């Protein structure tokens, strides 16, 4: 004989019930079955709500009742032929009338006792089991119905009654000894006290009903049919990458379910464990999937961690004070107080000094517990020997579970460093003596991030998920997204980096998708987004609180550069091609670098100098390896280089600058390039990265531009002024020709001083042959004394800048 239990979603409506009937009919061909069913999905919640409303004098309980009635009548009508419906429909109506009488009673009395509550909640299973039993009889004549209340007897601890196994087992065995039916359908969750009062086995308790029956009857199997493919490595609703666990021991399954894996009600394992009956967890909606097999075997596979779970709505209560030390019995008293109030303690840690003890309980018990504990220790509190207890609500316990964890070192270290790297603050830690479980208490808002990063670390072959929030999708941004789209698979396969773009924003719109934006048609998605709002963007990023979040700034906007601090403080990395932050006051630059270190959030800006060329990374490596940069000579403006390489007797200065803009080689405001500010910012950043302290106004900027051009306030006026001053630029050009030199805008740092300006470069100089929009940097260091370290290549352009940003993102992925 087998016991099959079908959960709420499996029997949510007629359509699902048909799947259940097919599974049952199929299995019934081979052996006798007991089929235990839950209430239709959400019905128990609705019953609870209706009864609470009724007791509170809120008449809307009637609407809920009507909804409950309709759901059941609809299902029945679809499952039973019309010719046979009438007596069944009136039976349902009778049950609902009875329920209505009870709810009316609560309404009139303004009261809901736990005893009445259990009776009201029992209607969910009574209705579902009746309908399913009748529907089954349509196909399988040799099937029947049995009310679990007649077989499962409990004490009268309403809400979560304790089963009397002696009495129940005997009743169950007796009944089935004389029952000839191939299938017996029974309601889960409900039972009765010895004197016949309705009780329930606790929320989620239908699993337990099935296990009690399986245990009493020595069933060959207990099958729990639910809405997922088994017990997963983590809750699949929260961790998308979670996988079903094929085999797991009773102990591990028990530990996982105790620590929040809702797929199995924790007490379920006890009755079957004693008899060594395996539990199979199966998916009603995918019966071919293997599911999870729970038995007494311990499988020593390579991964000692079997699963990761969590329990939310936890409160941590800490009792501390010198009065606790050496006084035996403090903890005994504490636990007695809680036990007297029926409060379940989920988590305990005690400092070895005995100075403090810390317990985790449900939020819903917190107020009662606080009052009771403070009362029990009133005398010590008055004498200042113990502090009034400290209560921290809205926390969450996360736990790693695995039988084999005890044989592996370093798992807790790995767990805590993973959490630490993701800036998840750990409030308390406990490791069971069995070492089957390591648990930590964290803030509720970090749960998703914590579960996902732990899952990634322990189960996903070191694949690292990076979550990008991209602001600015102009020329460079567009190329950046194109490159990600193209490389996504390569990164996953070869670098084990799973790159996802979670948000995109331009100046008009912003769009978020927590599951990753499809990069095929991102422009369309962005258009459908909400209006761009920087503050809201930041809030969303914080709220989502995803692991390995990276804010990517592809704007040239000062106000965006001021947001970095907020991100870094939240352990969100910043990658930027926007130079403003790093070229702002030295203290601000330093502060950002410090925050990056403090909050373990990378702050990378390789593209601030030389677009995609690895210039900053090289300086960093020189400095880190103990070298010292003494002198820098560089042509750092791809735009100015392009301009002076193309400016000759055939092209006016005006036209060349215009063309540079069209090709995307200048900043949106070309004055920033032509004034030399952009170059000054770049050399400043290199100087700072080399370890020197300098401010932008300490850099001598010898401008070649007429003041009138620089004073213009619009691009239009600026270009006009270039035409007006055409002769000025021609003179410069002619001077260069006469000196057989080429014009280069050079940045220089030496002896602690820096300058930028247009220079006449003679033929024999390494800068002379710098073509197109190339950049060149010469580093003279303690190690590179005569022959400088030279980096040269395209230093402007959307594609190379995008690839520089991309490289920074990958650097983060490789950390
Ligand atoms: P039923 O109504 O069938 O009893 P439950 O809702 O009680 O179903 O349990 C199944 C749900 O448990 C899943 O849909 C899933 O959201 C949740 N769950 C939590 N942790 C796990 C886990 N580790 N493995 C599988 N499911 C889990
Ligand atoms: N219907 C009950 C509940 O929702 C029992 C169960 O589904 O297992 O808690
Ligand atoms: Mg359940």
PDB file of C-alpha atoms in Angstrom, residues 45-263:
ATOM      1  CA  UNK A  45      -6.008  31.381   4.390  1.00  0.00           C
ATOM      2  CA  UNK A  46      -9.441  32.612   3.312  1.00  0.00           C
ATOM      3  CA  UNK A  47     -11.153  30.688   6.116  1.00  0.00           C
ATOM      4  CA  UNK A  48      -8.767  32.211   8.603  1.00  0.00           C
ATOM      5  CA  UNK A  49      -9.369  35.679   7.248  1.00  0.00           C
ATOM      6  CA  UNK A  50     -13.141  35.232   7.209  1.00  0.00           C
ATOM      7  CA  UNK A  51     -13.204  34.044  10.814  1.00  0.00           C
ATOM      8  CA  UNK A  52     -10.985  36.916  11.961  1.00  0.00           C
ATOM      9  CA  UNK A  53     -13.132  39.437  10.137  1.00  0.00           C
ATOM     10  CA  UNK A  54     -16.323  37.952  11.542  1.00  0.00           C
ATOM     11  CA  UNK A  55     -14.968  38.080  15.088  1.00  0.00           C
ATOM     12  CA  UNK A  56     -13.925  41.690  14.496  1.00  0.00           C
ATOM     13  CA  UNK A  57     -17.474  42.582  13.441  1.00  0.00           C
ATOM     14  CA  UNK A  58     -16.520  43.079   9.801  1.00  0.00           C
ATOM     15  CA  UNK A  59     -19.351  41.864   7.592  1.00  0.00           C
ATOM     16  CA  UNK A  60     -17.121  41.350   4.599  1.00  0.00           C
ATOM     17  CA  UNK A  61     -16.559  37.818   5.883  1.00  0.00           C
ATOM     18  CA  UNK A  62     -19.719  37.066   3.886  1.00  0.00           C
ATOM     19  CA  UNK A  63     -17.998  37.972   0.616  1.00  0.00           C
ATOM     20  CA  UNK A  64     -15.180  35.630   1.465  1.00  0.00           C
ATOM     21  CA  UNK A  65     -17.644  32.896   2.268  1.00  0.00           C
ATOM     22  CA  UNK A  66     -19.364  33.450  -1.077  1.00  0.00           C
ATOM     23  CA  UNK A  67     -15.985  33.220  -2.826  1.00  0.00           C
ATOM     24  CA  UNK A  68     -15.190  29.958  -1.034  1.00  0.00           C
ATOM     25  CA  UNK A  69     -18.583  28.509  -1.929  1.00  0.00           C
ATOM     26  CA  UNK A  70     -18.244  29.499  -5.576  1.00  0.00           C
ATOM     27  CA  UNK A  71     -14.821  27.938  -5.980  1.00  0.00           C
ATOM     28  CA  UNK A  72     -16.066  24.596  -4.711  1.00  0.00           C
ATOM     29  CA  UNK A  73     -19.320  24.603  -6.634  1.00  0.00           C
ATOM     30  CA  UNK A  74     -17.462  25.510  -9.833  1.00  0.00           C
ATOM     31  CA  UNK A  75     -15.015  22.653  -9.367  1.00  0.00           C
ATOM     32  CA  UNK A  76     -17.755  20.185  -8.620  1.00  0.00           C
ATOM     33  CA  UNK A  77     -19.757  21.229 -11.673  1.00  0.00           C
ATOM     34  CA  UNK A  78     -16.798  20.675 -13.913  1.00  0.00           C
ATOM     35  CA  UNK A  79     -15.830  17.330 -12.431  1.00  0.00           C
ATOM     36  CA  UNK A  80     -19.194  15.595 -12.084  1.00  0.00           C
ATOM     37  CA  UNK A  81     -21.661  14.901 -14.929  1.00  0.00           C
ATOM     38  CA  UNK A  82     -24.741  17.146 -14.780  1.00  0.00           C
ATOM     39  CA  UNK A  83     -27.064  14.206 -14.244  1.00  0.00           C
ATOM     40  CA  UNK A  84     -25.369  13.411 -10.938  1.00  0.00           C
ATOM     41  CA  UNK A  85     -24.684  16.845  -9.673  1.00  0.00           C
ATOM     42  CA  UNK A  86     -27.781  17.812  -7.761  1.00  0.00           C
ATOM     43  CA  UNK A  87     -27.382  15.769  -4.587  1.00  0.00           C
ATOM     44  CA  UNK A  88     -23.677  16.609  -4.438  1.00  0.00           C
ATOM     45  CA  UNK A  89     -24.307  20.293  -4.915  1.00  0.00           C
ATOM     46  CA  UNK A  90     -26.788  20.281  -2.088  1.00  0.00           C
ATOM     47  CA  UNK A  91     -24.295  18.450   0.089  1.00  0.00           C
ATOM     48  CA  UNK A  92     -21.724  21.178  -0.570  1.00  0.00           C
ATOM     49  CA  UNK A  93     -24.337  23.793   0.217  1.00  0.00           C
ATOM     50  CA  UNK A  94     -25.104  22.059   3.488  1.00  0.00           C
ATOM     51  CA  UNK A  95     -21.435  22.133   4.445  1.00  0.00           C
ATOM     52  CA  UNK A  96     -21.185  25.808   3.510  1.00  0.00           C
ATOM     53  CA  UNK A  97     -24.336  26.587   5.511  1.00  0.00           C
ATOM     54  CA  UNK A  98     -22.785  24.975   8.524  1.00  0.00           C
ATOM     55  CA  UNK A  99     -19.685  27.086   8.010  1.00  0.00           C
ATOM     56  CA  UNK A 100     -21.829  30.190   7.703  1.00  0.00           C
ATOM     57  CA  UNK A 101     -23.534  29.411  11.001  1.00  0.00           C
ATOM     58  CA  UNK A 102     -20.151  29.210  12.711  1.00  0.00           C
ATOM     59  CA  UNK A 103     -18.970  32.464  11.177  1.00  0.00           C
ATOM     60  CA  UNK A 104     -22.227  34.176  12.119  1.00  0.00           C
ATOM     61  CA  UNK A 105     -21.637  32.923  15.647  1.00  0.00           C
ATOM     62  CA  UNK A 106     -18.196  34.548  15.707  1.00  0.00           C
ATOM     63  CA  UNK A 107     -19.698  37.736  14.328  1.00  0.00           C
ATOM     64  CA  UNK A 108     -22.444  37.852  16.955  1.00  0.00           C
ATOM     65  CA  UNK A 109     -20.164  36.990  19.852  1.00  0.00           C
ATOM     66  CA  UNK A 110     -17.310  39.124  18.577  1.00  0.00           C
ATOM     67  CA  UNK A 111     -14.996  36.310  19.504  1.00  0.00           C
ATOM     68  CA  UNK A 112     -12.919  33.569  17.939  1.00  0.00           C
ATOM     69  CA  UNK A 113     -11.534  30.900  20.232  1.00  0.00           C
ATOM     70  CA  UNK A 114      -8.726  28.649  19.057  1.00  0.00           C
ATOM     71  CA  UNK A 115     -11.132  25.760  19.276  1.00  0.00           C
ATOM     72  CA  UNK A 116     -13.657  27.424  16.957  1.00  0.00           C
ATOM     73  CA  UNK A 117     -10.853  28.508  14.677  1.00  0.00           C
ATOM     74  CA  UNK A 118      -9.783  24.889  14.180  1.00  0.00           C
ATOM     75  CA  UNK A 119     -13.332  23.863  13.342  1.00  0.00           C
ATOM     76  CA  UNK A 120     -13.643  26.658  10.820  1.00  0.00           C
ATOM     77  CA  UNK A 121     -10.267  25.859   9.220  1.00  0.00           C
ATOM     78  CA  UNK A 122     -11.242  22.211   8.885  1.00  0.00           C
ATOM     79  CA  UNK A 123     -13.831  23.127   6.246  1.00  0.00           C
ATOM     80  CA  UNK A 124     -11.158  23.579   3.576  1.00  0.00           C
ATOM     81  CA  UNK A 125     -10.115  19.941   3.679  1.00  0.00           C
ATOM     82  CA  UNK A 126     -13.672  18.711   4.287  1.00  0.00           C
ATOM     83  CA  UNK A 127     -14.858  20.361   1.094  1.00  0.00           C
ATOM     84  CA  UNK A 128     -11.884  19.437  -1.064  1.00  0.00           C
ATOM     85  CA  UNK A 129     -11.770  15.796   0.023  1.00  0.00           C
ATOM     86  CA  UNK A 130     -15.489  15.354  -0.524  1.00  0.00           C
ATOM     87  CA  UNK A 131     -15.333  16.743  -4.072  1.00  0.00           C
ATOM     88  CA  UNK A 132     -12.228  14.780  -4.999  1.00  0.00           C
ATOM     89  CA  UNK A 133     -13.604  11.534  -3.576  1.00  0.00           C
ATOM     90  CA  UNK A 134     -16.812  11.980  -5.556  1.00  0.00           C
ATOM     91  CA  UNK A 135     -14.924  12.852  -8.734  1.00  0.00           C
ATOM     92  CA  UNK A 136     -12.725   9.786  -8.334  1.00  0.00           C
ATOM     93  CA  UNK A 137     -15.739   7.529  -7.901  1.00  0.00           C
ATOM     94  CA  UNK A 138     -16.817   8.531 -11.427  1.00  0.00           C
ATOM     95  CA  UNK A 139     -13.928   6.537 -12.873  1.00  0.00           C
ATOM     96  CA  UNK A 140     -12.960   4.253 -10.095  1.00  0.00           C
ATOM     97  CA  UNK A 141     -15.970   2.572  -8.571  1.00  0.00           C
ATOM     98  CA  UNK A 142     -13.864   0.763  -6.069  1.00  0.00           C
ATOM     99  CA  UNK A 143     -12.936   3.911  -4.189  1.00  0.00           C
ATOM    100  CA  UNK A 144     -14.314   5.524  -1.073  1.00  0.00           C
ATOM    101  CA  UNK A 145     -14.026   8.344   1.387  1.00  0.00           C
ATOM    102  CA  UNK A 146     -12.952   8.313   5.006  1.00  0.00           C
ATOM    103  CA  UNK A 147     -12.997  11.238   7.401  1.00  0.00           C
ATOM    104  CA  UNK A 148      -9.563  11.554   9.040  1.00  0.00           C
ATOM    105  CA  UNK A 149     -11.147  12.859  12.242  1.00  0.00           C
ATOM    106  CA  UNK A 150     -12.415   9.364  12.905  1.00  0.00           C
ATOM    107  CA  UNK A 151      -8.923   7.874  12.736  1.00  0.00           C
ATOM    108  CA  UNK A 152      -6.430  10.496  13.843  1.00  0.00           C
ATOM    109  CA  UNK A 153      -6.795  11.429  17.491  1.00  0.00           C
ATOM    110  CA  UNK A 154      -4.977  14.264  19.193  1.00  0.00           C
ATOM    111  CA  UNK A 155      -4.870  16.252  22.406  1.00  0.00           C
ATOM    112  CA  UNK A 156      -6.791  19.510  22.372  1.00  0.00           C
ATOM    113  CA  UNK A 157      -3.885  21.812  21.730  1.00  0.00           C
ATOM    114  CA  UNK A 158      -5.837  23.675  19.074  1.00  0.00           C
ATOM    115  CA  UNK A 159      -3.933  25.143  16.149  1.00  0.00           C
ATOM    116  CA  UNK A 160      -1.271  22.483  16.290  1.00  0.00           C
ATOM    117  CA  UNK A 161      -2.555  19.460  18.128  1.00  0.00           C
ATOM    118  CA  UNK A 162      -0.283  16.644  19.303  1.00  0.00           C
ATOM    119  CA  UNK A 163      -1.129  13.258  17.844  1.00  0.00           C
ATOM    120  CA  UNK A 164      -1.919  10.366  20.151  1.00  0.00           C
ATOM    121  CA  UNK A 165      -0.140   7.661  18.190  1.00  0.00           C
ATOM    122  CA  UNK A 166      -1.248   4.736  20.360  1.00  0.00           C
ATOM    123  CA  UNK A 167      -4.913   5.431  19.799  1.00  0.00           C
ATOM    124  CA  UNK A 168      -4.576   6.658  16.225  1.00  0.00           C
ATOM    125  CA  UNK A 169      -2.419   3.797  14.995  1.00  0.00           C
ATOM    126  CA  UNK A 170      -4.883   1.262  16.328  1.00  0.00           C
ATOM    127  CA  UNK A 171      -7.873   3.004  14.771  1.00  0.00           C
ATOM    128  CA  UNK A 172      -6.079   3.323  11.446  1.00  0.00           C
ATOM    129  CA  UNK A 173      -4.951  -0.306  11.390  1.00  0.00           C
ATOM    130  CA  UNK A 174      -8.426  -1.546  12.381  1.00  0.00           C
ATOM    131  CA  UNK A 175     -10.172   0.490   9.763  1.00  0.00           C
ATOM    132  CA  UNK A 176      -7.933  -0.492   6.881  1.00  0.00           C
ATOM    133  CA  UNK A 177      -7.842  -4.146   7.925  1.00  0.00           C
ATOM    134  CA  UNK A 178     -11.452  -4.420   6.908  1.00  0.00           C
ATOM    135  CA  UNK A 179     -11.477  -1.929   4.056  1.00  0.00           C
ATOM    136  CA  UNK A 180     -11.583  -3.498   0.631  1.00  0.00           C
ATOM    137  CA  UNK A 181     -11.442  -0.357  -1.502  1.00  0.00           C
ATOM    138  CA  UNK A 182      -8.589   0.126  -3.924  1.00  0.00           C
ATOM    139  CA  UNK A 183      -8.426   3.835  -3.113  1.00  0.00           C
ATOM    140  CA  UNK A 184      -9.532   5.681   0.000  1.00  0.00           C
ATOM    141  CA  UNK A 185      -9.603   9.483  -0.151  1.00  0.00           C
ATOM    142  CA  UNK A 186      -9.060  11.349   3.117  1.00  0.00           C
ATOM    143  CA  UNK A 187      -8.774  14.987   4.172  1.00  0.00           C
ATOM    144  CA  UNK A 188      -5.365  16.087   5.369  1.00  0.00           C
ATOM    145  CA  UNK A 189      -4.655  18.526   8.201  1.00  0.00           C
ATOM    146  CA  UNK A 190      -7.736  17.769  10.297  1.00  0.00           C
ATOM    147  CA  UNK A 191      -8.119  15.448  13.251  1.00  0.00           C
ATOM    148  CA  UNK A 192     -10.202  15.204  16.416  1.00  0.00           C
ATOM    149  CA  UNK A 193      -9.546  15.084  20.130  1.00  0.00           C
ATOM    150  CA  UNK A 194     -10.442  11.971  22.078  1.00  0.00           C
ATOM    151  CA  UNK A 195     -13.725  13.594  23.034  1.00  0.00           C
ATOM    152  CA  UNK A 196     -14.545  14.299  19.405  1.00  0.00           C
ATOM    153  CA  UNK A 197     -13.690  18.000  19.098  1.00  0.00           C
ATOM    154  CA  UNK A 198     -12.184  19.141  15.778  1.00  0.00           C
ATOM    155  CA  UNK A 199      -8.452  19.845  15.852  1.00  0.00           C
ATOM    156  CA  UNK A 200      -5.825  20.639  13.232  1.00  0.00           C
ATOM    157  CA  UNK A 201      -2.221  19.511  12.892  1.00  0.00           C
ATOM    158  CA  UNK A 202      -0.719  22.932  12.153  1.00  0.00           C
ATOM    159  CA  UNK A 203      -0.507  24.905   8.936  1.00  0.00           C
ATOM    160  CA  UNK A 204       0.878  22.768   6.143  1.00  0.00           C
ATOM    161  CA  UNK A 205      -0.145  19.712   8.164  1.00  0.00           C
ATOM    162  CA  UNK A 206      -1.648  17.586   5.386  1.00  0.00           C
ATOM    163  CA  UNK A 207       1.807  16.140   4.765  1.00  0.00           C
ATOM    164  CA  UNK A 208       1.775  14.995   8.371  1.00  0.00           C
ATOM    165  CA  UNK A 209      -1.640  13.328   8.010  1.00  0.00           C
ATOM    166  CA  UNK A 210      -0.267  11.295   5.127  1.00  0.00           C
ATOM    167  CA  UNK A 211       2.852  10.352   7.104  1.00  0.00           C
ATOM    168  CA  UNK A 212       0.803   9.259  10.123  1.00  0.00           C
ATOM    169  CA  UNK A 213      -1.258   6.957   7.907  1.00  0.00           C
ATOM    170  CA  UNK A 214       1.823   5.628   6.107  1.00  0.00           C
ATOM    171  CA  UNK A 215       3.564   4.945   9.416  1.00  0.00           C
ATOM    172  CA  UNK A 216       0.581   3.176  10.979  1.00  0.00           C
ATOM    173  CA  UNK A 217       0.038   0.945   7.965  1.00  0.00           C
ATOM    174  CA  UNK A 218       3.679   0.190   7.097  1.00  0.00           C
ATOM    175  CA  UNK A 219       3.104   1.650   3.654  1.00  0.00           C
ATOM    176  CA  UNK A 220       5.717   0.904   1.016  1.00  0.00           C
ATOM    177  CA  UNK A 221       6.038   4.570   0.132  1.00  0.00           C
ATOM    178  CA  UNK A 222       4.839   7.999   1.098  1.00  0.00           C
ATOM    179  CA  UNK A 223       4.449  10.233  -1.928  1.00  0.00           C
ATOM    180  CA  UNK A 224       4.067  13.976  -1.463  1.00  0.00           C
ATOM    181  CA  UNK A 225       2.698  15.486  -4.673  1.00  0.00           C
ATOM    182  CA  UNK A 226       3.218  19.229  -4.874  1.00  0.00           C
ATOM    183  CA  UNK A 227       3.900  22.042  -7.342  1.00  0.00           C
ATOM    184  CA  UNK A 228       7.685  21.760  -7.706  1.00  0.00           C
ATOM    185  CA  UNK A 229      10.020  19.006  -8.908  1.00  0.00           C
ATOM    186  CA  UNK A 230      11.045  17.899  -5.441  1.00  0.00           C
ATOM    187  CA  UNK A 231      13.015  19.336  -2.585  1.00  0.00           C
ATOM    188  CA  UNK A 232      15.370  21.929  -4.044  1.00  0.00           C
ATOM    189  CA  UNK A 233      18.841  23.122  -3.120  1.00  0.00           C
ATOM    190  CA  UNK A 234      17.057  26.374  -2.167  1.00  0.00           C
ATOM    191  CA  UNK A 235      13.542  27.711  -2.422  1.00  0.00           C
ATOM    192  CA  UNK A 236      13.044  27.791  -6.215  1.00  0.00           C
ATOM    193  CA  UNK A 237      10.759  30.797  -5.910  1.00  0.00           C
ATOM    194  CA  UNK A 238      13.643  32.874  -4.545  1.00  0.00           C
ATOM    195  CA  UNK A 239      16.697  31.260  -6.099  1.00  0.00           C
ATOM    196  CA  UNK A 240      16.144  30.780  -9.817  1.00  0.00           C
ATOM    197  CA  UNK A 241      19.208  28.560 -10.204  1.00  0.00           C
ATOM    198  CA  UNK A 242      18.098  26.105  -7.499  1.00  0.00           C
ATOM    199  CA  UNK A 243      18.018  22.445  -8.528  1.00  0.00           C
ATOM    200  CA  UNK A 244      15.963  19.527  -7.234  1.00  0.00           C
ATOM    201  CA  UNK A 245      17.894  17.246  -4.896  1.00  0.00           C
ATOM    202  CA  UNK A 246      17.667  13.664  -6.176  1.00  0.00           C
ATOM    203  CA  UNK A 247      18.470  11.851  -2.906  1.00  0.00           C
ATOM    204  CA  UNK A 248      18.531  13.120   0.631  1.00  0.00           C
ATOM    205  CA  UNK A 249      18.547  11.560   4.089  1.00  0.00           C
ATOM    206  CA  UNK A 250      15.683  11.863   6.560  1.00  0.00           C
ATOM    207  CA  UNK A 251      17.857  13.953   8.841  1.00  0.00           C
ATOM    208  CA  UNK A 252      18.844  16.363   6.128  1.00  0.00           C
ATOM    209  CA  UNK A 253      15.291  16.687   4.873  1.00  0.00           C
ATOM    210  CA  UNK A 254      14.116  17.275   8.426  1.00  0.00           C
ATOM    211  CA  UNK A 255      16.732  19.933   8.967  1.00  0.00           C
ATOM    212  CA  UNK A 256      15.846  21.647   5.681  1.00  0.00           C
ATOM    213  CA  UNK A 257      12.155  21.597   6.460  1.00  0.00           C
ATOM    214  CA  UNK A 258      12.688  22.833  10.028  1.00  0.00           C
ATOM    215  CA  UNK A 259      14.698  25.678   8.620  1.00  0.00           C
ATOM    216  CA  UNK A 260      12.063  26.786   6.173  1.00  0.00           C
ATOM    217  CA  UNK A 261      11.862  24.429   3.184  1.00  0.00           C
ATOM    218  CA  UNK A 262       8.101  24.623   3.148  1.00  0.00           C
ATOM    219  CA  UNK A 263       7.768  21.814   0.635  1.00  0.00           C
TER     220      UNK A 263
END
